[in-house]
Coordinates of C-alpha atoms and ligand atoms in Angstrom, one line a residue:
X1 CA 20.8 9.7 18.2
X2 CA 20.9 11.6 15.5
X3 CA 17.6 14.1 15.7
X4 CA 18.0 14.7 11.8
X5 CA 14.9 15.3 9.8
X6 CA 13.5 13.6 6.9
X7 CA 11.1 14.7 4.3
X8 CA 9.4 13.6 1.1
X9 CA 10.5 15.0 -1.7
X10 CA 8.2 13.9 -4.3
X11 CA 6.0 11.5 -5.0
X12 CA 4.8 9.2 -8.4
X13 CA 2.4 6.8 -8.8
X14 CA 1.5 4.7 -11.9
X15 CA -1.4 2.3 -12.3
X16 CA -1.5 0.0 -15.6
X17 CA -3.7 0.9 -18.6
X18 CA -6.3 -2.2 -18.3
X19 CA -9.4 -1.5 -16.6
X20 CA -11.2 -4.6 -14.9
X21 CA -14.5 -3.4 -14.0
X22 CA -17.0 -5.7 -12.0
X23 CA -18.9 -5.9 -15.0
X24 CA -16.5 -8.0 -16.4
X25 CA -15.7 -9.7 -13.1
X26 CA -19.2 -10.9 -13.4
X27 CA -18.6 -12.8 -16.8
X28 CA -15.8 -14.5 -14.8
X29 CA -17.3 -15.6 -11.3
X30 CA -20.6 -15.8 -9.9
X31 CA -20.7 -12.0 -8.8
X32 CA -22.5 -8.5 -9.5
X33 CA -21.6 -4.8 -10.0
X34 CA -24.1 -3.8 -7.4
X35 CA -22.6 -6.7 -4.7
X36 CA -18.9 -5.9 -5.4
X37 CA -19.9 -1.9 -5.1
X38 CA -22.0 -2.3 -1.6
X39 CA -19.6 -5.1 -0.1
X40 CA -16.5 -3.1 -0.7
X41 CA -16.8 0.5 -2.9
X42 CA -15.1 -0.9 -5.7
X43 CA -16.3 -0.3 -9.4
X44 CA -12.6 -1.6 -11.1
X45 CA -8.7 -1.9 -10.6
X46 CA -5.8 -2.1 -13.1
X47 CA -4.2 -5.2 -14.4
X48 CA -1.1 -5.4 -15.8
X49 CA -0.3 -6.9 -19.0
X50 CA 1.3 -10.5 -19.3
X51 CA 4.7 -8.6 -20.5
X52 CA 4.8 -6.4 -16.9
X53 CA 6.3 -6.8 -13.7
X54 CA 5.8 -5.3 -10.7
X55 CA 9.9 -3.4 -11.2
X56 CA 7.9 -2.6 -14.3
X57 CA 5.0 -0.7 -12.8
X58 CA 7.9 0.4 -10.0
X59 CA 10.5 2.3 -12.5
X60 CA 7.5 4.2 -14.0
X61 CA 6.0 5.1 -10.4
X62 CA 9.9 5.8 -9.4
X63 CA 10.5 7.7 -12.6
X64 CA 7.5 10.6 -12.2
X65 CA 8.5 10.8 -8.1
X66 CA 12.0 11.6 -9.5
X67 CA 11.0 14.0 -12.1
X68 CA 8.5 15.8 -9.1
X69 CA 12.0 15.7 -6.6
X70 CA 13.5 17.6 -9.7
X71 CA 16.8 15.1 -9.4
X72 CA 18.7 13.1 -11.6
X73 CA 18.6 8.5 -10.4
X74 CA 22.2 9.2 -9.9
X75 CA 21.9 10.9 -6.6
X76 CA 20.3 7.5 -5.1
X77 CA 21.7 6.0 -2.9
X78 CA 19.0 3.6 -1.1
X79 CA 16.4 1.6 -2.6
X80 CA 13.7 0.3 -0.7
X81 CA 10.8 -1.4 -2.9
X82 CA 7.8 -3.3 -0.9
X83 CA 6.0 -5.5 -2.4
X84 CA 4.9 -9.5 -2.0
X85 CA 4.9 -9.6 -5.7
X86 CA 8.0 -9.7 -6.3
X87 CA 9.9 -10.1 -10.1
X88 CA 11.7 -13.3 -8.6
X89 CA 11.6 -14.9 -5.4
X90 CA 15.1 -14.0 -5.7
X91 CA 16.9 -11.1 -5.9
X92 CA 14.8 -8.0 -4.5
X93 CA 13.1 -6.0 -6.6
X94 CA 15.2 -3.4 -5.9
X95 CA 17.9 -4.2 -8.0
X96 CA 15.8 -4.8 -11.0
X97 CA 14.7 -1.4 -10.4
X98 CA 17.9 0.1 -9.8
X99 CA 19.6 -1.3 -12.5
X100 CA 16.4 0.0 -15.3
X101 CA 16.7 3.7 -13.7
X102 CA 21.0 3.3 -13.7
X103 CA 21.2 4.1 -10.0
X104 CA 25.0 3.4 -9.0
X105 CA 26.2 0.7 -7.5
X106 CA 27.0 1.8 -4.2
X107 CA 23.0 2.3 -3.3
X108 CA 21.5 0.0 -1.4
X109 CA 19.1 -1.7 -2.5
X110 CA 16.2 -4.2 -0.9
X111 CA 12.3 -4.9 -0.7
X112 CA 10.1 -5.3 2.5
X113 CA 7.5 -7.7 2.5
X114 CA 5.1 -5.9 5.4
X115 CA 2.0 -6.8 2.5
X116 CA -0.3 -3.7 2.9
X117 CA 1.7 -1.8 6.0
X118 CA 5.1 -2.2 3.6
X119 CA 5.2 1.3 2.1
X120 CA 4.7 2.4 5.6
X121 CA 7.6 0.3 7.2
X122 CA 9.8 1.1 4.2
X123 CA 8.9 4.6 4.5
X124 CA 9.6 4.4 8.5
X125 CA 13.0 2.1 6.9
X126 CA 14.7 4.7 4.9
X127 CA 13.9 7.8 7.1
X128 CA 15.6 6.2 9.9
X129 CA 18.9 5.5 7.5
X130 CA 18.6 8.6 6.5
X131 CA 18.7 10.2 9.8
X132 CA 21.2 8.0 10.8
X133 CA 23.5 10.1 7.9
X134 CA 24.9 7.4 6.4
X135 CA 22.0 7.6 3.3
X136 CA 21.3 10.8 1.7
X137 CA 18.5 10.6 -0.7
X138 CA 16.3 7.4 -0.5
X139 CA 13.5 6.1 -3.5
X140 CA 10.8 4.4 -1.5
X141 CA 8.3 2.5 -3.9
X142 CA 5.1 0.1 -2.8
X143 CA 4.7 -1.6 -6.4
X144 CA 2.2 -4.6 -7.1
X145 CA 1.2 -7.1 -9.3
X146 CA -1.5 -9.0 -7.9
X147 CA -3.2 -9.7 -10.7
X148 CA -0.5 -12.7 -10.5
X149 CA -1.5 -13.7 -7.6
X150 CA -5.3 -13.6 -7.0
X151 CA -7.4 -17.0 -7.9
X152 CA -9.6 -15.5 -10.7
X153 CA -12.3 -18.1 -9.8
X154 CA -12.5 -17.5 -6.2
X155 CA -15.2 -14.4 -6.3
X156 CA -14.6 -14.3 -2.4
X157 CA -11.8 -13.0 -2.8
X158 CA -10.8 -12.0 -7.1
X159 CA -13.2 -8.8 -6.9
X160 CA -10.9 -7.1 -4.1
X161 CA -7.2 -7.2 -5.7
X162 CA -5.5 -5.3 -8.3
X163 CA -2.0 -3.8 -10.0
X164 CA -0.2 -0.6 -9.8
X165 CA 3.2 1.9 -8.2
X166 CA 3.2 4.1 -5.9
X167 CA 7.0 5.9 -5.4
X168 CA 8.3 8.6 -2.9
X169 CA 11.8 10.2 -3.1
X170 CA 13.2 10.7 0.7
X171 CA 15.6 13.1 1.7
X172 CA 17.3 15.0 4.6
X173 CA 15.1 17.6 5.8
X174 CA 16.2 21.4 6.8
X175 CA 13.4 21.7 9.6
X176 CA 12.6 20.7 12.4
X177 CA 8.9 19.3 13.0
X178 CA 8.5 18.8 9.5
X179 CA 8.8 15.8 7.6
X180 CA 8.1 12.3 8.9
X181 CA 7.0 13.3 12.9
X182 CA 7.2 9.2 13.3
X183 CA 6.0 6.1 13.2
X184 CA 3.7 3.8 14.7
X185 CA 4.6 -0.4 13.7
X186 CA 3.8 -3.6 14.6
X187 CA 2.6 -7.0 13.7
X188 CA -0.1 -10.1 14.9
X189 CA 2.3 -12.7 14.0
X190 CA -0.2 -15.4 15.4
X191 CA -2.9 -14.5 12.6
X192 CA -0.4 -15.4 9.7
X193 CA -2.9 -17.6 8.2
X194 CA -5.9 -15.4 8.5
X195 CA -4.2 -14.0 5.0
X196 CA -1.7 -15.8 2.9
X197 CA -0.1 -17.6 -0.4
X198 CA -0.1 -20.9 1.3
X199 CA 3.2 -22.4 -1.2
X200 CA 5.8 -21.1 -3.1
X201 CA 7.8 -21.0 -0.2
X202 CA 10.2 -23.3 1.8
X203 CA 7.5 -25.1 4.0
X204 CA 5.4 -26.3 0.1
X205 CA 8.0 -25.2 -2.6
X206 CA 6.4 -25.0 -5.7
X207 CA 5.1 -28.5 -7.2
X208 CA 2.7 -30.0 -9.6
X209 CA 0.3 -31.0 -6.8
X210 CA 0.7 -27.6 -4.8
X211 CA 0.0 -25.7 -8.6
X212 CA -3.3 -28.1 -9.2
X213 CA -4.0 -26.9 -5.6
X214 CA -4.6 -23.3 -6.4
X215 CA -1.5 -23.1 -2.9
X216 CA -0.1 -20.1 -5.1
X217 CA -3.0 -18.1 -4.2
X218 CA -3.8 -15.4 -2.3
X219 CA -5.9 -17.3 0.3
X220 CA -8.1 -14.7 2.8
X221 CA -10.8 -15.4 5.7
X222 CA -12.8 -11.8 4.7
X223 CA -14.8 -11.3 7.9
X224 CA -12.4 -12.2 9.9
X225 CA -9.9 -9.9 8.1
X226 CA -12.2 -7.4 7.6
X227 CA -13.2 -7.0 11.6
X228 CA -9.6 -7.1 12.6
X229 CA -8.3 -4.4 10.0
X230 CA -11.2 -2.0 11.1
X231 CA -9.8 -2.6 15.1
X232 CA -6.0 -2.5 14.3
X233 CA -6.3 0.6 12.1
X234 CA -7.8 2.3 14.6
X235 CA -5.6 1.8 17.2
X236 CA -2.7 2.5 15.1
X237 CA -4.1 5.8 14.6
X238 CA -5.1 6.8 17.6
X239 CA -1.8 5.9 19.5
X240 CA 0.1 7.7 16.6
X241 CA -1.9 10.7 17.5
X242 CA -1.3 10.1 21.1
X243 CA 2.3 9.9 21.2
X244 CA 2.2 13.1 19.3
X245 CA -0.5 15.0 21.2
X246 CA -2.3 15.5 18.3
X247 CA -6.4 14.5 18.0
X248 CA -8.0 13.6 15.2
X249 CA -9.0 17.2 14.3
X250 CA -5.2 18.2 13.9
X251 CA -5.2 15.6 10.8
X252 CA -5.4 17.5 7.7
X253 CA -6.2 14.3 5.7
X254 CA -5.6 10.5 6.5
X255 CA -4.6 8.4 3.9
X256 CA -5.7 4.7 4.8
X257 CA -4.7 1.7 3.0
X258 CA -7.3 1.5 0.2
X259 CA -8.7 -2.6 0.8
X260 CA -13.0 -1.7 1.1
X261 CA -14.8 1.4 1.5
X262 CA -16.8 -0.1 4.8
X263 CA -13.5 -0.5 6.6
X264 CA -12.7 3.1 5.9
X265 CA -16.1 4.7 6.9
X266 CA -15.9 2.0 9.8
X267 CA -12.2 4.4 11.0
X268 CA -13.7 7.3 10.3
X269 CA -16.8 6.5 12.4
X270 CA -14.7 5.6 15.7
X271 CA -11.8 8.3 14.8
X272 CA -15.1 11.0 14.4
X273 CA -14.3 12.3 11.5
X274 CA -16.2 12.9 8.8
X275 CA -15.2 10.6 6.1
X276 CA -14.4 13.4 3.6
X277 CA -11.1 14.0 5.6
X278 CA -9.8 10.8 4.4
X279 CA -8.6 10.1 0.8
X280 CA -10.2 7.7 -1.5
X281 CA -9.6 6.0 -4.2
X282 CA -10.5 2.0 -3.6
X283 CA -13.4 2.8 -5.9
X284 CA -10.9 2.7 -9.3
X285 CA -8.1 0.3 -7.9
X286 CA -9.6 -2.1 -5.6
X287 CA -6.5 -2.8 -2.7
X288 CA -3.2 -2.5 -4.5
X289 CA -1.7 -3.6 -1.4
X290 CA 2.2 -2.6 -0.8
X291 CA 1.2 0.3 -3.6
X292 CA -2.0 1.2 -2.1
X293 CA -0.7 4.4 0.3
X294 CA 1.9 5.9 -2.1
X295 CA -0.4 5.9 -4.7
X296 CA -3.2 7.7 -2.7
X297 CA -0.4 10.4 -1.2
X298 CA 0.9 10.9 -5.0
X299 CA -2.8 11.7 -5.8
X300 CA -3.9 13.4 -2.8
X301 CA -0.3 15.3 -3.6
X302 CA -1.2 16.0 -7.3
X303 CA -5.2 17.0 -6.5
X304 CA -4.3 19.6 -4.1
X305 CA -5.7 18.0 -0.7
X306 CA -2.1 18.4 0.9
X307 CA -1.2 21.5 1.7
X308 CA 2.2 23.3 3.0
X309 CA 2.2 22.7 7.1
X310 CA -0.6 20.3 7.2
X311 CA -0.5 17.2 9.1
X312 CA -1.2 13.8 7.3
X313 CA -1.6 10.5 9.1
X314 CA -1.0 7.1 6.7
X315 CA -2.6 3.9 8.5
X316 CA -2.7 0.4 7.1
X317 CA -3.2 -2.9 7.7
X318 CA -2.4 -5.9 5.8
X319 CA -1.1 -9.7 5.5
X320 CA 1.3 -10.9 8.6
X321 CA -0.7 -9.5 9.7
X322 CA 1.5 -6.4 9.9
X323 CA -0.2 -2.7 10.9
X324 CA 1.7 0.8 10.6
X325 CA 0.7 4.6 10.9
X326 CA 2.8 7.5 10.2
X327 CA 2.4 11.3 10.7
X328 CA 4.0 13.5 8.2
X329 CA 4.1 17.2 8.3
X330 CA 4.8 19.2 4.7
Ligands
COA1 C1 -14.6 -10.0 1.0 C2 -15.3 -9.4 1.5 C3 -15.8 -8.1 0.8 C4 -16.6 -10.2 1.5 O1 -17.8 -9.6 2.3 P1 -18.6 -9.9 3.3 O2 -19.6 -9.3 3.6 O3 -17.5 -10.6 4.6 O4 -19.3 -11.6 2.9 P2 -19.1 -12.8 3.3 O5 -17.2 -13.5 2.8 O6 -19.5 -12.8 4.5 O7 -20.5 -13.7 2.3 C5 -21.6 -13.2 2.6 C6 -22.4 -13.8 1.1 O8 -22.3 -13.1 -0.1 C7 -21.5 -14.4 -0.9 N1 -20.2 -13.7 -1.6 C8 -18.9 -14.0 -1.4 N2 -18.3 -13.1 -2.3 C9 -19.0 -12.7 -3.2 C10 -19.2 -12.3 -5.0 N3 -17.8 -12.0 -5.0 N4 -20.6 -11.9 -5.1 C11 -21.6 -12.3 -4.7 N5 -21.8 -12.6 -3.5 C12 -20.3 -13.0 -2.9 C13 -20.9 -15.0 0.4 O9 -20.5 -16.4 -0.9 C14 -21.9 -16.0 1.2 O10 -23.1 -16.0 0.9 P3 -23.8 -17.2 1.5 O11 -24.1 -15.9 2.9 O12 -24.6 -17.3 1.2 O13 -22.7 -18.0 2.5 C15 -14.9 -9.0 3.1 O14 -15.3 -9.6 3.8 C16 -13.9 -7.7 3.3 O15 -14.1 -6.7 2.2 N6 -12.6 -8.6 3.7 C17 -11.7 -7.6 4.1 C18 -10.6 -7.6 2.9 C19 -9.3 -7.2 2.9 O16 -9.5 -5.4 3.2 N7 -8.1 -8.0 2.6 C20 -7.1 -7.6 2.4 C21 -6.8 -6.6 4.1 S1 -5.1 -5.7 3.5

């Protein structure tokens, strides 16, 4: 097996212009800014324009990541898009992104569906493909237009979600002990129906009945998901630290999936880390599923929260129910 290291060469992120505040939401459903902030920590979220699809958000983020890496799109030979809101059921959004960026036809392009853990799954896949030596430079993107699958009449879910995209350019590293140190991926497939979109797939194809029933929107058992999210993210974080012989204290920055500030606070408490060690932007974007971690990663890098030599812990949890953690040394 190859031991070639893989590193993040650049990152980028994009959030659509339209801001939907809690105040705006309180005019749509029976809720209040106070309730939403207290239960989730969210103040506002971004909403893509009607003519903006997931690939459009992805392309903005990808261009910035390429610019940050100082690489032209012509060098990319692998595109992976993590999303649960693809432009189409088929083909993949990665192929649409490939075309929009003018990436060569010899590049492999596909999507990963692991919901909020999608970026970590995609990053792990890209790193494995690069460390095999068969691919050189990957564009790994998490992008979502969740506003297209949110039921704006359901106050129990609509407060949580938003749109956005984040991207990373990944390539082979030259120094062992840097880059992606490892990942821990898993899934709890027995609990698929705690968080899912019931219709639109092969089990219940789209029909007038499924549309009328609102079955193309996200359905969630919030309380159960909350408890599992805390437990599983804590375990995923502990497992990977243990695998690499690190203590939580040696982590420069934790970038958790941005679902709910109370979930982040609880994980910080269980890991016995000050919450200041966690990057938080859920207040500005809500939960952007697969885009959440790469947006946070890009913002953390750009504001100087990640320094050379630091170890960053990524940890996520999402529909599936999937989970994942990753350690990166910069
Ligand atoms: C959705 C979530 C914020 C709800 O918070 P909660 O504390 O669990 O609240 P509950 O659903 O138990 O609802 C408590 C009460 O508030 C009400 N309520 C629910 N949504 C409300 C809203 N937006 N505004 C005002 N009241 C609301 C409920 O009807 C309920 O009232 P009742 O006690 O009279 O029945 C929370 O469960 C959560 O964040 N879950 C995890 C979601 C998540 O992270 N999903 C993605 C994972 S990747």
